[in-house]
Amino acid sequence: MEENPGLIPLTGEWNSGVVTQNNITDIARTKIDGIYSDFIFETKIKAEQTTYPTDCRYINFRVKDEQNQYVLQIFGTHLNLYRVVNGNWTCLAEVSRTLPLNTWADYKVVANGSQIKVYENDRVIANVKDNSISSGEIILQTYKTQASFDETKVTTIKNNVLSDDELSEIPEGTLLEAKYPNGTVLEDINGNMYMMSQGIRRLIPDETTFDTLGVIKEIPTDPLEFEKINEGKRVYDLIPISGQWSLKDGVYQQENMTALISIAKLKETYSDFILKTRIKATQTTYATDCRYINFRVKDEQNQYVLQIFGTHLNLYRVVNGNWTCLAEVSRTLPLGTWAEYKIVANGDQIQVY
């Protein structure tokens, strides 16, 4: 990975640090040093003023020349992704939304073989396949717009796509170590792709197909940096500890409203993981409905606790019985409403969604 890669000004008035382009009368361009084929490009952009009817920012990638490139046009009202081949422009994706001036927005372009994905503020705005241009430069551009760029970085993807035969030869649960080094991107037979990072990767069943081949699952070194482009999934059995638990139509239900606490656990011990679940509180005899996700549980005196109430959420660290609130968020979630939760625990980094 290359963080804050070298920017080479081509036209316009570019300043260093938080890179700002001040020319509001014409086209301004700066390029990333190097030629890139398969990569993850990330940057933050803020348009500050413009003399055009709308502010104009661009991320051009796999640029052979002006007649052959991919162009992501970013305007205040919409975004367009274009393929330009021999000077002919073809719109691959268009999304309407409003982004006011002086508002920072995060952008990510994932170009991996023929697969191109574009994100704005973690929202997928383009997901297309196109193999017209395989490599080229990355160029940042504005038109009659003053704009700032920050936290620009490029991660090069080293590809190693798994064929059906290769996957079939790997038994479920096999450790994938030296064969696939860091930075390798693996693709399963369903077209899901995963980037290898540090640690051990395992094959696990894929609940969407229930086949015996499985898909690759890995924990990213940094969830923002080594992001799984599509996540493999698995439904785990719960082991009831207390309360009244049942499995109905594939959904676990706890129906005891008189016991103080009802607990069910996963059967394994986890260090670094991504946990995803959906929870719905149906009724309660307490002042408010109470749900919890406890993780990295050594015992009751040492664990992390995510408290989920109808009016707010709290994340606690419990060490030797001492509770410390790490985060608190207020919001309203009515009874009978499903909500999705995700916990990413990776080393000392904990993210809750």
Short mmCIF file of C-alpha atoms in Angstrom, two decimals:
data_model
loop_
_atom_site.label_atom_id
_atom_site.label_comp_id
_atom_site.label_asym_id
_atom_site.label_seq_id
_atom_site.Cartn_x
_atom_site.Cartn_y
_atom_site.Cartn_z
CA MET A 1 0.00 0.00 0.00
CA GLU A 2 1.13 3.54 -0.69
CA GLU A 3 -0.31 6.24 1.57
CA ASN A 4 -0.30 9.86 0.42
CA PRO A 5 1.34 8.88 -2.87
CA GLY A 6 3.30 11.47 -4.78
CA LEU A 7 1.09 13.90 -6.70
CA ILE A 8 2.49 15.42 -9.87
CA PRO A 9 0.71 18.69 -10.88
CA LEU A 10 -0.05 18.91 -14.59
CA THR A 11 -2.20 22.06 -14.85
CA GLY A 12 -3.81 24.42 -12.34
CA GLU A 13 -2.71 25.83 -8.98
CA TRP A 14 -2.06 22.95 -6.59
CA ASN A 15 -0.87 23.35 -2.99
CA SER A 16 0.66 20.62 -0.79
CA GLY A 17 -0.50 19.28 2.60
CA VAL A 18 -4.24 18.94 2.27
CA VAL A 19 -3.95 19.19 -1.50
CA THR A 20 -5.96 22.19 -2.72
CA GLN A 21 -6.56 23.32 -6.30
CA ASN A 22 -7.36 27.06 -6.50
CA ASN A 23 -7.87 27.64 -10.24
CA ILE A 24 -11.55 28.39 -10.91
CA THR A 25 -11.20 29.51 -14.54
CA ASP A 26 -10.15 26.32 -16.35
CA ILE A 27 -9.26 22.62 -16.10
CA ALA A 28 -6.76 21.65 -13.41
CA ARG A 29 -5.14 18.22 -13.25
CA THR A 30 -2.69 16.37 -11.02
CA LYS A 31 -1.70 12.73 -11.30
CA ILE A 32 -0.63 9.96 -8.94
CA ASP A 33 2.93 8.87 -9.55
CA GLY A 34 2.93 5.47 -11.26
CA ILE A 35 0.95 3.15 -13.54
CA TYR A 36 -1.80 1.08 -11.93
CA SER A 37 -3.70 -1.96 -13.16
CA ASP A 38 -5.60 -3.52 -10.24
CA PHE A 39 -5.88 -1.26 -7.21
CA ILE A 40 -7.94 0.33 -4.46
CA PHE A 41 -7.79 4.13 -4.66
CA GLU A 42 -9.14 6.24 -1.80
CA THR A 43 -9.39 9.98 -1.23
CA LYS A 44 -11.49 12.66 0.45
CA ILE A 45 -12.70 15.58 -1.69
CA LYS A 46 -14.31 18.90 -0.82
CA ALA A 47 -15.47 21.40 -3.45
CA GLU A 48 -15.20 24.94 -2.08
CA GLN A 49 -16.27 27.30 -4.87
CA THR A 50 -16.89 27.30 -8.60
CA THR A 51 -17.52 29.68 -11.51
CA TYR A 52 -19.36 26.94 -13.43
CA PRO A 53 -23.10 26.19 -13.02
CA THR A 54 -22.09 23.30 -10.75
CA ASP A 55 -18.88 22.24 -9.04
CA CYS A 56 -16.90 19.68 -11.04
CA ARG A 57 -14.42 17.13 -9.67
CA TYR A 58 -13.08 14.06 -11.42
CA ILE A 59 -11.22 10.87 -10.60
CA ASN A 60 -9.80 9.51 -13.85
CA PHE A 61 -8.21 6.07 -13.71
CA ARG A 62 -6.55 3.54 -15.98
CA VAL A 63 -5.72 6.57 -18.10
CA LYS A 64 -3.85 5.66 -21.28
CA ASP A 65 -4.49 9.12 -22.74
CA GLU A 66 -7.42 11.53 -22.96
CA GLN A 67 -9.09 9.28 -25.53
CA ASN A 68 -8.82 6.07 -23.46
CA GLN A 69 -9.64 6.09 -19.75
CA TYR A 70 -12.32 5.66 -17.10
CA VAL A 71 -13.76 8.92 -15.74
CA LEU A 72 -15.68 9.38 -12.50
CA GLN A 73 -17.45 12.74 -12.70
CA ILE A 74 -18.46 14.16 -9.31
CA PHE A 75 -20.94 17.05 -9.33
CA GLY A 76 -22.96 18.67 -6.60
CA THR A 77 -26.14 16.97 -7.81
CA HIS A 78 -25.00 13.65 -9.30
CA LEU A 79 -22.14 11.32 -10.23
CA ASN A 80 -21.36 9.63 -13.54
CA LEU A 81 -18.93 6.80 -14.32
CA TYR A 82 -17.79 6.78 -17.94
CA ARG A 83 -15.71 4.49 -20.12
CA VAL A 84 -13.81 6.41 -22.79
CA VAL A 85 -12.43 4.29 -25.66
CA ASN A 86 -10.95 5.95 -28.75
CA GLY A 87 -12.69 9.16 -27.70
CA ASN A 88 -16.15 7.56 -27.47
CA TRP A 89 -17.82 8.12 -24.10
CA THR A 90 -20.15 5.46 -22.65
CA CYS A 91 -21.95 6.01 -19.34
CA LEU A 92 -21.58 2.92 -17.13
CA ALA A 93 -23.40 4.29 -14.09
CA GLU A 94 -25.22 7.43 -12.94
CA VAL A 95 -26.45 8.32 -9.44
CA SER A 96 -28.36 11.42 -8.36
CA ARG A 97 -27.87 12.94 -4.91
CA THR A 98 -27.11 16.36 -3.38
CA LEU A 99 -23.70 17.27 -1.97
CA PRO A 100 -23.37 20.93 -0.86
CA LEU A 101 -20.20 22.98 -1.33
CA ASN A 102 -17.64 22.80 1.51
CA THR A 103 -18.71 19.26 2.38
CA TRP A 104 -16.05 16.56 2.62
CA ALA A 105 -16.94 13.24 1.00
CA ASP A 106 -15.02 9.94 0.94
CA TYR A 107 -14.42 8.20 -2.37
CA LYS A 108 -13.06 4.77 -3.15
CA VAL A 109 -12.44 3.15 -6.52
CA VAL A 110 -11.80 -0.62 -6.60
CA ALA A 111 -10.51 -1.73 -10.01
CA ASN A 112 -9.78 -5.45 -10.08
CA GLY A 113 -9.60 -7.08 -13.50
CA SER A 114 -12.88 -6.35 -15.23
CA GLN A 115 -14.66 -5.56 -11.95
CA ILE A 116 -14.99 -1.85 -11.11
CA LYS A 117 -16.68 -0.61 -7.93
CA VAL A 118 -17.04 3.00 -6.86
CA TYR A 119 -18.04 4.17 -3.39
CA GLU A 120 -19.10 7.57 -2.04
CA ASN A 121 -19.18 7.75 1.76
CA ASP A 122 -19.15 3.91 1.87
CA ARG A 123 -22.21 3.72 -0.41
CA VAL A 124 -21.76 1.71 -3.61
CA ILE A 125 -22.60 4.03 -6.49
CA ALA A 126 -21.23 1.87 -9.31
CA ASN A 127 -20.63 -1.86 -9.63
CA VAL A 128 -19.83 -2.80 -13.21
CA LYS A 129 -17.75 -5.19 -15.25
CA ASP A 130 -15.75 -3.77 -18.13
CA ASN A 131 -12.41 -4.93 -19.54
CA SER A 132 -11.85 -2.22 -22.14
CA ILE A 133 -8.81 -0.70 -20.38
CA SER A 134 -6.55 -2.78 -18.13
CA SER A 135 -4.06 -0.24 -16.74
CA GLY A 136 -2.97 3.39 -16.75
CA GLU A 137 -2.48 6.48 -14.63
CA ILE A 138 -4.72 7.89 -11.91
CA ILE A 139 -5.50 11.58 -12.40
CA LEU A 140 -7.40 14.00 -10.14
CA GLN A 141 -9.09 16.82 -12.01
CA THR A 142 -11.31 19.86 -11.48
CA TYR A 143 -13.10 22.20 -13.88
CA LYS A 144 -13.61 25.84 -12.86
CA THR A 145 -13.76 24.59 -9.28
CA GLN A 146 -11.65 25.16 -6.19
CA ALA A 147 -11.38 21.84 -4.36
CA SER A 148 -9.33 20.08 -1.69
CA PHE A 149 -8.13 16.47 -1.64
CA ASP A 150 -6.95 14.67 1.51
CA GLU A 151 -5.97 11.21 2.79
CA THR A 152 -5.21 10.01 -0.72
CA LYS A 153 -3.82 6.48 -0.92
CA VAL A 154 -3.45 3.60 -3.35
CA THR A 155 -3.41 -0.12 -2.50
CA THR A 156 -2.12 -2.36 -5.28
CA ILE A 157 -4.03 -5.65 -5.68
CA LYS A 158 -2.06 -8.78 -6.52
CA ASN A 159 -4.48 -11.09 -8.25
CA ASN A 160 -4.83 -14.84 -7.88
CA VAL A 161 -8.29 -15.94 -8.99
CA LEU A 162 -9.36 -19.42 -7.90
CA SER A 163 -10.96 -21.62 -10.52
CA ASP A 164 -13.71 -24.14 -9.78
CA ASP A 165 -11.16 -26.97 -9.93
CA GLU A 166 -8.76 -25.21 -7.56
CA LEU A 167 -11.52 -24.58 -5.03
CA SER A 168 -12.75 -28.17 -5.24
CA GLU A 169 -9.27 -29.42 -4.31
CA ILE A 170 -9.20 -27.40 -1.06
CA PRO A 171 -11.02 -29.21 1.77
CA GLU A 172 -13.37 -27.18 3.91
CA GLY A 173 -11.50 -25.78 6.92
CA THR A 174 -8.10 -25.82 5.20
CA LEU A 175 -5.66 -23.16 6.36
CA LEU A 176 -4.52 -20.82 3.61
CA GLU A 177 -1.09 -19.53 4.60
CA ALA A 178 2.06 -19.08 2.51
CA LYS A 179 0.35 -20.10 -0.73
CA TYR A 180 -1.55 -16.82 -0.84
CA PRO A 181 0.58 -13.87 0.37
CA ASN A 182 -0.69 -10.57 1.72
CA GLY A 183 -2.36 -8.46 -0.94
CA THR A 184 -3.64 -11.46 -2.92
CA VAL A 185 -7.23 -11.18 -4.07
CA LEU A 186 -9.17 -14.46 -4.15
CA GLU A 187 -12.38 -14.99 -6.06
CA ASP A 188 -14.72 -17.88 -5.32
CA ILE A 189 -16.96 -19.72 -7.76
CA ASN A 190 -19.83 -17.36 -6.96
CA GLY A 191 -17.80 -14.31 -7.99
CA ASN A 192 -17.19 -13.09 -4.43
CA MET A 193 -13.73 -11.56 -3.93
CA TYR A 194 -11.58 -11.28 -0.81
CA MET A 195 -8.27 -9.57 -0.14
CA MET A 196 -5.72 -11.51 1.92
CA SER A 197 -4.12 -9.68 4.85
CA GLN A 198 -2.14 -10.79 7.88
CA GLY A 199 -3.03 -13.90 9.87
CA ILE A 200 -4.67 -17.15 8.84
CA ARG A 201 -7.53 -17.50 6.41
CA ARG A 202 -10.00 -20.38 6.48
CA LEU A 203 -12.57 -21.85 4.16
CA ILE A 204 -16.06 -21.80 5.63
CA PRO A 205 -19.48 -22.86 4.31
CA ASP A 206 -21.41 -20.29 2.33
CA GLU A 207 -25.01 -20.12 3.54
CA THR A 208 -26.25 -18.81 0.21
CA THR A 209 -25.38 -22.03 -1.68
CA PHE A 210 -24.69 -24.68 0.99
CA ASP A 211 -22.10 -26.22 -1.33
CA THR A 212 -19.14 -28.26 -0.06
CA LEU A 213 -16.50 -26.03 -1.57
CA GLY A 214 -16.95 -23.05 0.72
CA VAL A 215 -15.63 -19.55 0.22
CA ILE A 216 -12.60 -17.71 1.50
CA LYS A 217 -13.14 -15.73 4.71
CA GLU A 218 -10.54 -13.44 6.24
CA ILE A 219 -10.25 -10.77 8.88
CA PRO A 220 -8.76 -7.56 7.42
CA THR A 221 -5.73 -5.99 9.04
CA ASP A 222 -7.64 -2.70 8.88
CA PRO A 223 -11.34 -2.95 7.98
CA LEU A 224 -11.12 0.35 6.12
CA GLU A 225 -7.99 -0.63 4.25
CA PHE A 226 -8.37 -4.35 3.54
CA GLU A 227 -12.10 -4.48 3.00
CA LYS A 228 -13.82 -7.64 1.85
CA ILE A 229 -15.54 -6.69 -1.36
CA ASN A 230 -18.23 -9.30 -0.68
CA GLU A 231 -18.53 -11.13 2.61
CA GLY A 232 -18.88 -14.89 2.96
CA LYS A 233 -21.61 -15.78 5.43
CA ARG A 234 -22.33 -18.56 7.89
CA VAL A 235 -25.24 -19.29 10.19
CA TYR A 236 -24.03 -20.49 13.58
CA ASP A 237 -25.84 -22.71 16.08
CA LEU A 238 -26.58 -21.10 19.43
CA ILE A 239 -26.08 -23.00 22.70
CA PRO A 240 -28.73 -21.99 25.28
CA ILE A 241 -27.34 -21.18 28.74
CA SER A 242 -30.43 -19.75 30.46
CA GLY A 243 -33.89 -18.63 29.44
CA GLN A 244 -36.31 -20.21 26.96
CA TRP A 245 -34.70 -20.44 23.51
CA SER A 246 -36.20 -22.07 20.42
CA LEU A 247 -35.49 -22.20 16.68
CA LYS A 248 -38.54 -21.42 14.56
CA ASP A 249 -38.38 -21.11 10.78
CA GLY A 250 -34.65 -20.51 11.00
CA VAL A 251 -35.00 -17.71 13.58
CA TYR A 252 -33.81 -18.06 17.19
CA GLN A 253 -36.37 -16.80 19.74
CA GLN A 254 -36.03 -16.16 23.48
CA GLU A 255 -39.52 -16.09 25.05
CA ASN A 256 -38.84 -15.97 28.80
CA MET A 257 -39.82 -12.55 30.19
CA THR A 258 -39.63 -13.46 33.88
CA ALA A 259 -35.99 -14.51 34.26
CA LEU A 260 -33.62 -11.65 34.95
CA ILE A 261 -31.19 -12.72 32.25
CA SER A 262 -31.43 -15.14 29.32
CA ILE A 263 -28.21 -16.19 27.58
CA ALA A 264 -27.22 -18.20 24.52
CA LYS A 265 -23.65 -18.46 23.21
CA LEU A 266 -21.71 -19.49 20.13
CA LYS A 267 -19.79 -22.70 20.71
CA GLU A 268 -16.33 -21.45 19.73
CA THR A 269 -13.83 -18.91 21.14
CA TYR A 270 -13.08 -15.89 18.97
CA SER A 271 -10.27 -13.34 18.89
CA ASP A 272 -10.52 -11.30 15.69
CA PHE A 273 -13.86 -11.60 13.93
CA ILE A 274 -16.81 -9.99 12.18
CA LEU A 275 -20.14 -10.84 13.83
CA LYS A 276 -23.38 -10.03 12.04
CA THR A 277 -26.89 -10.61 13.35
CA ARG A 278 -30.46 -9.27 13.21
CA ILE A 279 -32.38 -8.67 16.45
CA LYS A 280 -36.01 -7.82 17.12
CA ALA A 281 -37.43 -7.17 20.59
CA THR A 282 -41.07 -8.26 20.65
CA GLN A 283 -42.25 -7.48 24.19
CA THR A 284 -40.83 -6.83 27.66
CA THR A 285 -41.89 -6.69 31.32
CA TYR A 286 -39.04 -4.27 32.13
CA ALA A 287 -39.05 -0.47 31.84
CA THR A 288 -37.42 -0.84 28.42
CA ASP A 289 -36.54 -3.76 26.17
CA CYS A 290 -33.02 -5.04 26.80
CA ARG A 291 -30.79 -6.94 24.38
CA TYR A 292 -27.06 -7.56 24.65
CA ILE A 293 -24.22 -8.76 22.49
CA ASN A 294 -21.31 -9.75 24.74
CA PHE A 295 -18.03 -10.59 23.04
CA ARG A 296 -14.46 -11.55 23.90
CA VAL A 297 -16.04 -12.94 27.05
CA LYS A 298 -13.47 -14.43 29.44
CA ASP A 299 -16.01 -14.48 32.29
CA GLU A 300 -18.67 -12.16 33.68
CA GLN A 301 -15.95 -9.90 35.10
CA ASN A 302 -13.96 -9.57 31.85
CA GLN A 303 -15.74 -8.95 28.56
CA TYR A 304 -17.09 -6.34 26.15
CA VAL A 305 -20.82 -5.65 26.36
CA LEU A 306 -23.00 -4.00 23.74
CA GLN A 307 -26.24 -2.98 25.45
CA ILE A 308 -29.15 -2.44 23.04
CA PHE A 309 -32.19 -0.65 24.41
CA GLY A 310 -35.23 0.86 22.73
CA THR A 311 -33.90 4.39 23.24
CA HIS A 312 -30.10 4.04 23.11
CA LEU A 313 -27.04 1.78 22.83
CA ASN A 314 -23.99 1.53 25.10
CA LEU A 315 -20.67 -0.21 24.48
CA TYR A 316 -18.85 -1.19 27.68
CA ARG A 317 -15.46 -2.65 28.52
CA VAL A 318 -15.58 -4.80 31.67
CA VAL A 319 -12.21 -5.57 33.29
CA ASN A 320 -12.03 -7.23 36.71
CA GLY A 321 -15.65 -6.24 37.24
CA ASN A 322 -15.06 -2.54 36.48
CA TRP A 323 -17.39 -1.18 33.78
CA THR A 324 -16.15 1.58 31.45
CA CYS A 325 -18.46 3.11 28.83
CA LEU A 326 -16.61 3.30 25.48
CA ALA A 327 -19.50 4.67 23.43
CA GLU A 328 -23.13 5.73 23.81
CA VAL A 329 -25.64 6.57 21.08
CA SER A 330 -29.23 7.74 21.50
CA ARG A 331 -31.90 6.75 19.00
CA THR A 332 -35.42 5.25 19.02
CA LEU A 333 -36.12 1.66 17.97
CA PRO A 334 -39.75 0.56 18.48
CA LEU A 335 -40.73 -2.91 19.65
CA GLY A 336 -41.34 -5.35 16.82
CA THR A 337 -38.67 -3.73 14.61
CA TRP A 338 -35.83 -5.76 13.13
CA ALA A 339 -32.39 -4.12 13.30
CA GLU A 340 -29.10 -5.34 11.85
CA TYR A 341 -25.92 -5.29 13.93
CA LYS A 342 -22.30 -5.87 13.00
CA ILE A 343 -19.28 -6.00 15.30
CA VAL A 344 -15.77 -5.90 13.83
CA ALA A 345 -13.19 -6.85 16.48
CA ASN A 346 -9.70 -6.82 15.02
CA GLY A 347 -6.78 -6.46 17.44
CA ASP A 348 -7.39 -3.32 19.49
CA GLN A 349 -9.84 -1.96 16.89
CA ILE A 350 -13.54 -2.41 17.67
CA GLN A 351 -16.25 -1.11 15.35
CA VAL A 352 -19.97 -1.50 15.97
CA TYR A 353 -22.64 -0.91 13.32
#
